[in-house]
Amino acid sequence: MPKAQETAVYTHGHHESVLRSHTWRTAANSAAYLLGSLKPHMKILDIGCGPGTITADLAELVPDGQVTGVDHAPGILDQARATAAERGLGNVDFAVADVHALDYPDDTFCVVHAHQVLQHVGDPVQALREMRRVTKPGGFIAVRDADYAAMTWYPAVPGLDDWLDLYERVARANGGEPDAGRRLKAWALAAGLTDITVTSSTWTFATPEERAWWSGLWADRTLASAYAERATQGGQATVDQLRAVSGAWREWGRREDGWFAVLHGEILCRKEA
């Protein structure tokens, strides 16, 4: 198997403000493009599972199958296991893994899924090669990733442009590619995948509750998460600049006419039989 070669640093970390977002994710709002291809017997690998909410949903959708959730960060897997236990799921397990060098034999899984993962890894093409390797012939590689430069919002609150510029600089300094969504097809082709269905979908935040939640988690993340530490330690921003960006998020969240859309690229690749 290839030697592990993770070189990127996970930009967000696992601060509460980050998990507030990750635990909101479901198979319905984050993997809808895949769900029509699932069968009850399938064996699924969920890469970068985080707190396990999507993983648990997938396990419920394959009651006669098995789902394995893996993450590069060992600490988050306890929460994932608790999520599965709370839902009484007996067909799910979790392990530590590096997507660049998966510790599974060739042709193991019916589906290999990764949500918001490739934007954070050092070599997304190698990651896709590994995902393809462990997928059974006729099985699916399913990847969805955000594209930060394509995110759009209203109104043009001063400071949110600064947020986007800062986030992209920090993510790239950490070895990732924040505009991953638009690159998924190119990466898949470079990895040798051929049967590729390309789609896109969005998250939209506009109601008072959605604005409060989305703006609040980003306002907090900007000041208190690993992202904030890396921004200041890497010289991309001062603490005062982070406070200004956090304040811009709060201001946007208070606007009755506020609207924010997160574009995601999606690829569903069938491995040749």
PDB file of C-alpha atoms in Angstrom:
ATOM      1  CA  MET A   1       0.000   0.000   0.000  1.00  0.00           C
ATOM      2  CA  PRO A   2       1.182   3.610  -0.556  1.00  0.00           C
ATOM      3  CA  LYS A   3       3.042   5.251   2.265  1.00  0.00           C
ATOM      4  CA  ALA A   4       0.975   7.756   4.225  1.00  0.00           C
ATOM      5  CA  GLN A   5       1.782  11.256   3.027  1.00  0.00           C
ATOM      6  CA  GLU A   6      -0.593  13.655   4.733  1.00  0.00           C
ATOM      7  CA  THR A   7       1.084  17.047   4.659  1.00  0.00           C
ATOM      8  CA  ALA A   8      -1.855  19.392   5.132  1.00  0.00           C
ATOM      9  CA  VAL A   9      -3.102  20.697   8.474  1.00  0.00           C
ATOM     10  CA  TYR A  10      -6.853  20.569   9.116  1.00  0.00           C
ATOM     11  CA  THR A  11      -7.729  24.255   9.078  1.00  0.00           C
ATOM     12  CA  HIS A  12     -10.799  24.213  11.305  1.00  0.00           C
ATOM     13  CA  GLY A  13      -9.828  21.879  14.136  1.00  0.00           C
ATOM     14  CA  HIS A  14     -12.628  20.551  16.353  1.00  0.00           C
ATOM     15  CA  HIS A  15     -13.614  23.563  18.437  1.00  0.00           C
ATOM     16  CA  GLU A  16     -17.253  23.629  19.563  1.00  0.00           C
ATOM     17  CA  SER A  17     -18.038  26.249  16.911  1.00  0.00           C
ATOM     18  CA  VAL A  18     -16.810  23.821  14.243  1.00  0.00           C
ATOM     19  CA  LEU A  19     -18.738  20.845  15.637  1.00  0.00           C
ATOM     20  CA  ARG A  20     -21.855  23.035  15.782  1.00  0.00           C
ATOM     21  CA  SER A  21     -21.713  22.944  11.988  1.00  0.00           C
ATOM     22  CA  HIS A  22     -20.506  19.364  11.548  1.00  0.00           C
ATOM     23  CA  THR A  23     -23.197  17.830  13.789  1.00  0.00           C
ATOM     24  CA  TRP A  24     -25.879  19.638  11.750  1.00  0.00           C
ATOM     25  CA  ARG A  25     -24.889  17.691   8.650  1.00  0.00           C
ATOM     26  CA  THR A  26     -27.086  14.802   7.545  1.00  0.00           C
ATOM     27  CA  ALA A  27     -27.133  12.452   4.587  1.00  0.00           C
ATOM     28  CA  ALA A  28     -30.145  14.401   3.299  1.00  0.00           C
ATOM     29  CA  ASN A  29     -28.530  17.853   3.394  1.00  0.00           C
ATOM     30  CA  SER A  30     -24.980  16.780   2.549  1.00  0.00           C
ATOM     31  CA  ALA A  31     -25.096  13.579   0.450  1.00  0.00           C
ATOM     32  CA  ALA A  32     -28.389  13.681  -1.448  1.00  0.00           C
ATOM     33  CA  TYR A  33     -26.578  13.079  -4.772  1.00  0.00           C
ATOM     34  CA  LEU A  34     -25.477   9.652  -3.484  1.00  0.00           C
ATOM     35  CA  LEU A  35     -28.617   8.363  -1.800  1.00  0.00           C
ATOM     36  CA  GLY A  36     -30.355   7.058  -4.925  1.00  0.00           C
ATOM     37  CA  SER A  37     -27.440   4.671  -5.542  1.00  0.00           C
ATOM     38  CA  LEU A  38     -27.557   3.012  -2.108  1.00  0.00           C
ATOM     39  CA  LYS A  39     -28.829  -0.548  -1.592  1.00  0.00           C
ATOM     40  CA  PRO A  40     -29.666  -2.133   1.776  1.00  0.00           C
ATOM     41  CA  HIS A  41     -26.783  -4.633   1.656  1.00  0.00           C
ATOM     42  CA  MET A  42     -23.966  -2.211   0.841  1.00  0.00           C
ATOM     43  CA  LYS A  43     -20.630  -1.913   2.650  1.00  0.00           C
ATOM     44  CA  ILE A  44     -19.664   1.770   2.916  1.00  0.00           C
ATOM     45  CA  LEU A  45     -16.498   3.607   3.921  1.00  0.00           C
ATOM     46  CA  ASP A  46     -17.158   7.165   5.154  1.00  0.00           C
ATOM     47  CA  ILE A  47     -13.882   9.128   5.052  1.00  0.00           C
ATOM     48  CA  GLY A  48     -13.418  12.153   7.304  1.00  0.00           C
ATOM     49  CA  CYS A  49     -16.483  11.157   9.297  1.00  0.00           C
ATOM     50  CA  GLY A  50     -15.987  13.734  12.067  1.00  0.00           C
ATOM     51  CA  PRO A  51     -18.722  13.479  14.716  1.00  0.00           C
ATOM     52  CA  GLY A  52     -20.494  10.793  12.703  1.00  0.00           C
ATOM     53  CA  THR A  53     -23.894  12.264  11.891  1.00  0.00           C
ATOM     54  CA  ILE A  54     -23.683  11.504   8.152  1.00  0.00           C
ATOM     55  CA  THR A  55     -22.101   8.129   8.950  1.00  0.00           C
ATOM     56  CA  ALA A  56     -25.029   7.207  11.181  1.00  0.00           C
ATOM     57  CA  ASP A  57     -27.539   8.241   8.527  1.00  0.00           C
ATOM     58  CA  LEU A  58     -25.762   6.075   5.954  1.00  0.00           C
ATOM     59  CA  ALA A  59     -25.853   3.125   8.370  1.00  0.00           C
ATOM     60  CA  GLU A  60     -29.605   3.510   8.721  1.00  0.00           C
ATOM     61  CA  LEU A  61     -29.940   3.473   4.923  1.00  0.00           C
ATOM     62  CA  VAL A  62     -28.031   0.176   4.570  1.00  0.00           C
ATOM     63  CA  PRO A  63     -29.614  -1.907   7.361  1.00  0.00           C
ATOM     64  CA  ASP A  64     -28.289  -5.177   5.930  1.00  0.00           C
ATOM     65  CA  GLY A  65     -24.845  -3.719   5.234  1.00  0.00           C
ATOM     66  CA  GLN A  66     -21.995  -2.159   7.204  1.00  0.00           C
ATOM     67  CA  VAL A  67     -20.598   1.372   7.454  1.00  0.00           C
ATOM     68  CA  THR A  68     -17.059   2.186   8.588  1.00  0.00           C
ATOM     69  CA  GLY A  69     -16.342   5.791   9.511  1.00  0.00           C
ATOM     70  CA  VAL A  70     -12.715   6.908   9.511  1.00  0.00           C
ATOM     71  CA  ASP A  71     -11.034  10.171  10.452  1.00  0.00           C
ATOM     72  CA  HIS A  72      -7.467  11.434  10.623  1.00  0.00           C
ATOM     73  CA  ALA A  73      -8.130  12.902  14.114  1.00  0.00           C
ATOM     74  CA  PRO A  74      -8.511  10.161  16.764  1.00  0.00           C
ATOM     75  CA  GLY A  75     -10.190  12.447  19.307  1.00  0.00           C
ATOM     76  CA  ILE A  76     -13.344  13.062  17.276  1.00  0.00           C
ATOM     77  CA  LEU A  77     -14.126   9.353  16.937  1.00  0.00           C
ATOM     78  CA  ASP A  78     -15.413   9.065  20.510  1.00  0.00           C
ATOM     79  CA  GLN A  79     -18.156  11.502  19.601  1.00  0.00           C
ATOM     80  CA  ALA A  80     -18.871   9.556  16.408  1.00  0.00           C
ATOM     81  CA  ARG A  81     -19.183   6.329  18.396  1.00  0.00           C
ATOM     82  CA  ALA A  82     -21.537   8.070  20.840  1.00  0.00           C
ATOM     83  CA  THR A  83     -23.676   9.313  17.933  1.00  0.00           C
ATOM     84  CA  ALA A  84     -24.040   5.758  16.612  1.00  0.00           C
ATOM     85  CA  ALA A  85     -24.724   4.339  20.079  1.00  0.00           C
ATOM     86  CA  GLU A  86     -27.418   6.923  20.806  1.00  0.00           C
ATOM     87  CA  ARG A  87     -29.190   5.861  17.635  1.00  0.00           C
ATOM     88  CA  GLY A  88     -28.874   2.155  18.446  1.00  0.00           C
ATOM     89  CA  LEU A  89     -26.903   1.297  15.337  1.00  0.00           C
ATOM     90  CA  GLY A  90     -25.145  -2.054  15.281  1.00  0.00           C
ATOM     91  CA  ASN A  91     -23.847  -1.918  11.720  1.00  0.00           C
ATOM     92  CA  VAL A  92     -21.291   0.884  12.078  1.00  0.00           C
ATOM     93  CA  ASP A  93     -17.698   1.010  13.311  1.00  0.00           C
ATOM     94  CA  PHE A  94     -14.962   3.646  13.412  1.00  0.00           C
ATOM     95  CA  ALA A  95     -11.191   3.801  12.962  1.00  0.00           C
ATOM     96  CA  VAL A  96      -8.313   6.233  12.465  1.00  0.00           C
ATOM     97  CA  ALA A  97      -7.125   6.510   8.859  1.00  0.00           C
ATOM     98  CA  ASP A  98      -5.200   8.661   6.395  1.00  0.00           C
ATOM     99  CA  VAL A  99      -7.043   8.912   3.087  1.00  0.00           C
ATOM    100  CA  HIS A 100      -3.706   8.949   1.240  1.00  0.00           C
ATOM    101  CA  ALA A 101      -2.953   5.397   2.444  1.00  0.00           C
ATOM    102  CA  LEU A 102      -6.056   3.480   3.532  1.00  0.00           C
ATOM    103  CA  ASP A 103      -5.442   0.343   5.557  1.00  0.00           C
ATOM    104  CA  TYR A 104      -7.946  -1.774   3.627  1.00  0.00           C
ATOM    105  CA  PRO A 105      -7.484  -4.355   0.854  1.00  0.00           C
ATOM    106  CA  ASP A 106      -8.316  -3.631  -2.760  1.00  0.00           C
ATOM    107  CA  ASP A 107     -11.995  -3.949  -3.746  1.00  0.00           C
ATOM    108  CA  THR A 108     -13.394  -3.865  -0.200  1.00  0.00           C
ATOM    109  CA  PHE A 109     -16.296  -1.383  -0.219  1.00  0.00           C
ATOM    110  CA  CYS A 110     -19.407  -0.882  -2.338  1.00  0.00           C
ATOM    111  CA  VAL A 111     -19.279   2.882  -1.693  1.00  0.00           C
ATOM    112  CA  VAL A 112     -16.442   5.138  -0.554  1.00  0.00           C
ATOM    113  CA  HIS A 113     -17.762   8.532   0.514  1.00  0.00           C
ATOM    114  CA  ALA A 114     -16.019  11.763   1.530  1.00  0.00           C
ATOM    115  CA  HIS A 115     -17.792  14.986   2.460  1.00  0.00           C
ATOM    116  CA  GLN A 116     -15.771  18.213   2.767  1.00  0.00           C
ATOM    117  CA  VAL A 117     -12.524  16.245   2.952  1.00  0.00           C
ATOM    118  CA  LEU A 118     -10.492  16.805  -0.205  1.00  0.00           C
ATOM    119  CA  GLN A 119     -10.287  20.559   0.399  1.00  0.00           C
ATOM    120  CA  HIS A 120      -8.193  19.781   3.485  1.00  0.00           C
ATOM    121  CA  VAL A 121      -5.772  17.087   2.260  1.00  0.00           C
ATOM    122  CA  GLY A 122      -2.254  17.445   0.929  1.00  0.00           C
ATOM    123  CA  ASP A 123      -2.743  15.358  -2.228  1.00  0.00           C
ATOM    124  CA  PRO A 124      -6.378  15.059  -3.329  1.00  0.00           C
ATOM    125  CA  VAL A 125      -5.481  13.070  -6.453  1.00  0.00           C
ATOM    126  CA  GLN A 126      -3.677  10.441  -4.391  1.00  0.00           C
ATOM    127  CA  ALA A 127      -6.641  10.411  -2.011  1.00  0.00           C
ATOM    128  CA  LEU A 128      -8.976   9.650  -4.908  1.00  0.00           C
ATOM    129  CA  ARG A 129      -6.651   6.912  -6.169  1.00  0.00           C
ATOM    130  CA  GLU A 130      -6.859   5.288  -2.734  1.00  0.00           C
ATOM    131  CA  MET A 131     -10.621   5.677  -2.641  1.00  0.00           C
ATOM    132  CA  ARG A 132     -10.811   4.003  -6.052  1.00  0.00           C
ATOM    133  CA  ARG A 133      -8.453   1.206  -4.976  1.00  0.00           C
ATOM    134  CA  VAL A 134     -10.588   0.130  -2.007  1.00  0.00           C
ATOM    135  CA  THR A 135     -13.859   0.364  -3.974  1.00  0.00           C
ATOM    136  CA  LYS A 136     -15.270  -2.848  -5.460  1.00  0.00           C
ATOM    137  CA  PRO A 137     -15.647  -3.052  -9.244  1.00  0.00           C
ATOM    138  CA  GLY A 138     -19.029  -1.555 -10.062  1.00  0.00           C
ATOM    139  CA  GLY A 139     -19.020   0.397  -6.800  1.00  0.00           C
ATOM    140  CA  PHE A 140     -19.127   4.142  -6.246  1.00  0.00           C
ATOM    141  CA  ILE A 141     -16.691   6.854  -5.160  1.00  0.00           C
ATOM    142  CA  ALA A 142     -18.768   9.785  -3.892  1.00  0.00           C
ATOM    143  CA  VAL A 143     -17.206  13.150  -3.047  1.00  0.00           C
ATOM    144  CA  ARG A 144     -18.740  16.504  -2.156  1.00  0.00           C
ATOM    145  CA  ASP A 145     -16.724  19.628  -1.385  1.00  0.00           C
ATOM    146  CA  ALA A 146     -17.441  23.296  -0.840  1.00  0.00           C
ATOM    147  CA  ASP A 147     -15.992  26.026  -3.035  1.00  0.00           C
ATOM    148  CA  TYR A 148     -15.202  29.093  -0.946  1.00  0.00           C
ATOM    149  CA  ALA A 149     -14.634  31.545  -3.793  1.00  0.00           C
ATOM    150  CA  ALA A 150     -18.087  30.643  -5.132  1.00  0.00           C
ATOM    151  CA  MET A 151     -19.857  31.376  -1.832  1.00  0.00           C
ATOM    152  CA  THR A 152     -22.115  34.395  -2.127  1.00  0.00           C
ATOM    153  CA  TRP A 153     -24.101  36.545   0.242  1.00  0.00           C
ATOM    154  CA  TYR A 154     -26.237  39.630   0.663  1.00  0.00           C
ATOM    155  CA  PRO A 155     -25.988  42.360   1.805  1.00  0.00           C
ATOM    156  CA  ALA A 156     -22.354  43.316   1.210  1.00  0.00           C
ATOM    157  CA  VAL A 157     -21.485  43.796   4.862  1.00  0.00           C
ATOM    158  CA  PRO A 158     -18.014  45.371   5.136  1.00  0.00           C
ATOM    159  CA  GLY A 159     -15.667  42.736   6.507  1.00  0.00           C
ATOM    160  CA  LEU A 160     -17.078  39.584   4.915  1.00  0.00           C
ATOM    161  CA  ASP A 161     -14.865  40.029   1.858  1.00  0.00           C
ATOM    162  CA  ASP A 162     -11.989  40.226   4.350  1.00  0.00           C
ATOM    163  CA  TRP A 163     -13.224  36.976   5.903  1.00  0.00           C
ATOM    164  CA  LEU A 164     -13.180  35.149   2.563  1.00  0.00           C
ATOM    165  CA  ASP A 165      -9.744  36.473   1.620  1.00  0.00           C
ATOM    166  CA  LEU A 166      -8.349  35.538   5.030  1.00  0.00           C
ATOM    167  CA  TYR A 167      -9.882  32.063   5.070  1.00  0.00           C
ATOM    168  CA  GLU A 168      -8.503  31.204   1.647  1.00  0.00           C
ATOM    169  CA  ARG A 169      -5.011  32.381   2.604  1.00  0.00           C
ATOM    170  CA  VAL A 170      -5.043  30.409   5.868  1.00  0.00           C
ATOM    171  CA  ALA A 171      -6.376  27.236   4.210  1.00  0.00           C
ATOM    172  CA  ARG A 172      -3.732  27.353   1.479  1.00  0.00           C
ATOM    173  CA  ALA A 173      -0.972  28.036   4.004  1.00  0.00           C
ATOM    174  CA  ASN A 174      -2.132  24.868   5.756  1.00  0.00           C
ATOM    175  CA  GLY A 175      -1.677  22.870   2.541  1.00  0.00           C
ATOM    176  CA  GLY A 176      -5.314  22.657   1.477  1.00  0.00           C
ATOM    177  CA  GLU A 177      -7.393  23.962  -1.444  1.00  0.00           C
ATOM    178  CA  PRO A 178     -10.487  25.866  -0.278  1.00  0.00           C
ATOM    179  CA  ASP A 179     -11.926  26.097  -3.809  1.00  0.00           C
ATOM    180  CA  ALA A 180     -12.066  22.315  -4.074  1.00  0.00           C
ATOM    181  CA  GLY A 181     -15.617  22.049  -5.397  1.00  0.00           C
ATOM    182  CA  ARG A 182     -14.726  23.247  -8.898  1.00  0.00           C
ATOM    183  CA  ARG A 183     -11.671  20.972  -9.029  1.00  0.00           C
ATOM    184  CA  LEU A 184     -13.291  17.631  -8.162  1.00  0.00           C
ATOM    185  CA  LYS A 185     -13.822  16.510 -11.743  1.00  0.00           C
ATOM    186  CA  ALA A 186     -10.246  17.443 -12.720  1.00  0.00           C
ATOM    187  CA  TRP A 187      -8.846  15.615  -9.699  1.00  0.00           C
ATOM    188  CA  ALA A 188     -10.975  12.535 -10.471  1.00  0.00           C
ATOM    189  CA  LEU A 189      -9.718  12.443 -14.058  1.00  0.00           C
ATOM    190  CA  ALA A 190      -6.127  12.812 -12.862  1.00  0.00           C
ATOM    191  CA  ALA A 191      -6.734   9.882 -10.497  1.00  0.00           C
ATOM    192  CA  GLY A 192      -7.769   7.645 -13.392  1.00  0.00           C
ATOM    193  CA  LEU A 193     -11.519   7.676 -12.824  1.00  0.00           C
ATOM    194  CA  THR A 194     -13.577   7.593 -16.010  1.00  0.00           C
ATOM    195  CA  ASP A 195     -17.294   7.076 -15.279  1.00  0.00           C
ATOM    196  CA  ILE A 196     -17.912  10.409 -13.541  1.00  0.00           C
ATOM    197  CA  THR A 197     -21.259  12.109 -12.899  1.00  0.00           C
ATOM    198  CA  VAL A 198     -20.773  15.743 -11.933  1.00  0.00           C
ATOM    199  CA  THR A 199     -23.398  17.757 -10.029  1.00  0.00           C
ATOM    200  CA  SER A 200     -23.612  20.661  -7.611  1.00  0.00           C
ATOM    201  CA  SER A 201     -25.857  21.707  -4.753  1.00  0.00           C
ATOM    202  CA  THR A 202     -26.056  24.410  -2.131  1.00  0.00           C
ATOM    203  CA  TRP A 203     -26.717  25.133   1.486  1.00  0.00           C
ATOM    204  CA  THR A 204     -28.727  28.335   1.919  1.00  0.00           C
ATOM    205  CA  PHE A 205     -29.078  30.316   5.143  1.00  0.00           C
ATOM    206  CA  ALA A 206     -31.719  33.048   5.165  1.00  0.00           C
ATOM    207  CA  THR A 207     -34.296  32.657   7.944  1.00  0.00           C
ATOM    208  CA  PRO A 208     -33.661  34.435  11.263  1.00  0.00           C
ATOM    209  CA  GLU A 209     -32.751  31.110  12.875  1.00  0.00           C
ATOM    210  CA  GLU A 210     -30.438  30.102  10.017  1.00  0.00           C
ATOM    211  CA  ARG A 211     -28.729  33.500   9.973  1.00  0.00           C
ATOM    212  CA  ALA A 212     -28.179  33.433  13.724  1.00  0.00           C
ATOM    213  CA  TRP A 213     -26.739  29.917  13.587  1.00  0.00           C
ATOM    214  CA  TRP A 214     -24.476  30.395  10.549  1.00  0.00           C
ATOM    215  CA  SER A 215     -23.194  33.824  11.539  1.00  0.00           C
ATOM    216  CA  GLY A 216     -22.723  32.771  15.156  1.00  0.00           C
ATOM    217  CA  LEU A 217     -20.625  29.723  14.412  1.00  0.00           C
ATOM    218  CA  TRP A 218     -18.371  31.677  12.033  1.00  0.00           C
ATOM    219  CA  ALA A 219     -18.090  34.626  14.437  1.00  0.00           C
ATOM    220  CA  ASP A 220     -17.014  32.233  17.187  1.00  0.00           C
ATOM    221  CA  ARG A 221     -14.770  30.168  14.900  1.00  0.00           C
ATOM    222  CA  THR A 222     -12.952  33.313  13.797  1.00  0.00           C
ATOM    223  CA  LEU A 223     -11.948  34.112  17.378  1.00  0.00           C
ATOM    224  CA  ALA A 224     -11.661  30.819  19.239  1.00  0.00           C
ATOM    225  CA  SER A 225     -10.915  27.844  16.969  1.00  0.00           C
ATOM    226  CA  ALA A 226      -7.755  26.281  15.569  1.00  0.00           C
ATOM    227  CA  TYR A 227      -8.415  28.377  12.463  1.00  0.00           C
ATOM    228  CA  ALA A 228      -7.996  31.551  14.560  1.00  0.00           C
ATOM    229  CA  GLU A 229      -4.764  30.254  16.096  1.00  0.00           C
ATOM    230  CA  ARG A 230      -3.333  29.366  12.710  1.00  0.00           C
ATOM    231  CA  ALA A 231      -4.293  32.735  11.249  1.00  0.00           C
ATOM    232  CA  THR A 232      -2.433  34.642  13.952  1.00  0.00           C
ATOM    233  CA  GLN A 233       0.510  32.264  14.322  1.00  0.00           C
ATOM    234  CA  GLY A 234       0.981  32.136  10.548  1.00  0.00           C
ATOM    235  CA  GLY A 235       0.963  35.902  10.243  1.00  0.00           C
ATOM    236  CA  GLN A 236      -2.159  36.034   8.067  1.00  0.00           C
ATOM    237  CA  ALA A 237      -4.114  38.181  10.547  1.00  0.00           C
ATOM    238  CA  THR A 238      -3.803  40.058  13.816  1.00  0.00           C
ATOM    239  CA  VAL A 239      -6.176  39.546  16.725  1.00  0.00           C
ATOM    240  CA  ASP A 240      -7.759  42.935  15.966  1.00  0.00           C
ATOM    241  CA  GLN A 241      -8.364  41.879  12.371  1.00  0.00           C
ATOM    242  CA  LEU A 242     -10.004  38.664  13.555  1.00  0.00           C
ATOM    243  CA  ARG A 243     -12.238  40.667  15.893  1.00  0.00           C
ATOM    244  CA  ALA A 244     -13.284  42.859  12.971  1.00  0.00           C
ATOM    245  CA  VAL A 245     -14.156  39.819  10.846  1.00  0.00           C
ATOM    246  CA  SER A 246     -16.080  38.251  13.722  1.00  0.00           C
ATOM    247  CA  GLY A 247     -18.019  41.488  14.138  1.00  0.00           C
ATOM    248  CA  ALA A 248     -18.859  41.506  10.433  1.00  0.00           C
ATOM    249  CA  TRP A 249     -20.392  38.059  10.791  1.00  0.00           C
ATOM    250  CA  ARG A 250     -22.490  39.255  13.743  1.00  0.00           C
ATOM    251  CA  GLU A 251     -23.645  42.278  11.756  1.00  0.00           C
ATOM    252  CA  TRP A 252     -24.645  40.150   8.772  1.00  0.00           C
ATOM    253  CA  GLY A 253     -26.553  37.792  11.066  1.00  0.00           C
ATOM    254  CA  ARG A 254     -28.651  40.691  12.386  1.00  0.00           C
ATOM    255  CA  ARG A 255     -29.761  41.803   8.922  1.00  0.00           C
ATOM    256  CA  GLU A 256     -33.351  40.858   8.109  1.00  0.00           C
ATOM    257  CA  ASP A 257     -32.465  40.759   4.420  1.00  0.00           C
ATOM    258  CA  GLY A 258     -29.413  38.561   5.022  1.00  0.00           C
ATOM    259  CA  TRP A 259     -28.861  35.598   2.667  1.00  0.00           C
ATOM    260  CA  PHE A 260     -25.879  33.267   2.301  1.00  0.00           C
ATOM    261  CA  ALA A 261     -25.333  30.406  -0.158  1.00  0.00           C
ATOM    262  CA  VAL A 262     -22.607  27.749   0.011  1.00  0.00           C
ATOM    263  CA  LEU A 263     -21.933  26.086  -3.338  1.00  0.00           C
ATOM    264  CA  HIS A 264     -20.691  22.484  -3.357  1.00  0.00           C
ATOM    265  CA  GLY A 265     -19.249  20.486  -6.211  1.00  0.00           C
ATOM    266  CA  GLU A 266     -20.152  16.775  -6.294  1.00  0.00           C
ATOM    267  CA  ILE A 267     -18.798  13.771  -8.151  1.00  0.00           C
ATOM    268  CA  LEU A 268     -20.261  10.275  -8.233  1.00  0.00           C
ATOM    269  CA  CYS A 269     -17.781   7.943  -9.918  1.00  0.00           C
ATOM    270  CA  ARG A 270     -18.507   4.326 -10.783  1.00  0.00           C
ATOM    271  CA  LYS A 271     -15.467   2.050 -10.704  1.00  0.00           C
ATOM    272  CA  GLU A 272     -15.093   0.017 -13.844  1.00  0.00           C
ATOM    273  CA  ALA A 273     -16.269  -3.583 -13.461  1.00  0.00           C
TER     274      ALA A 273
END
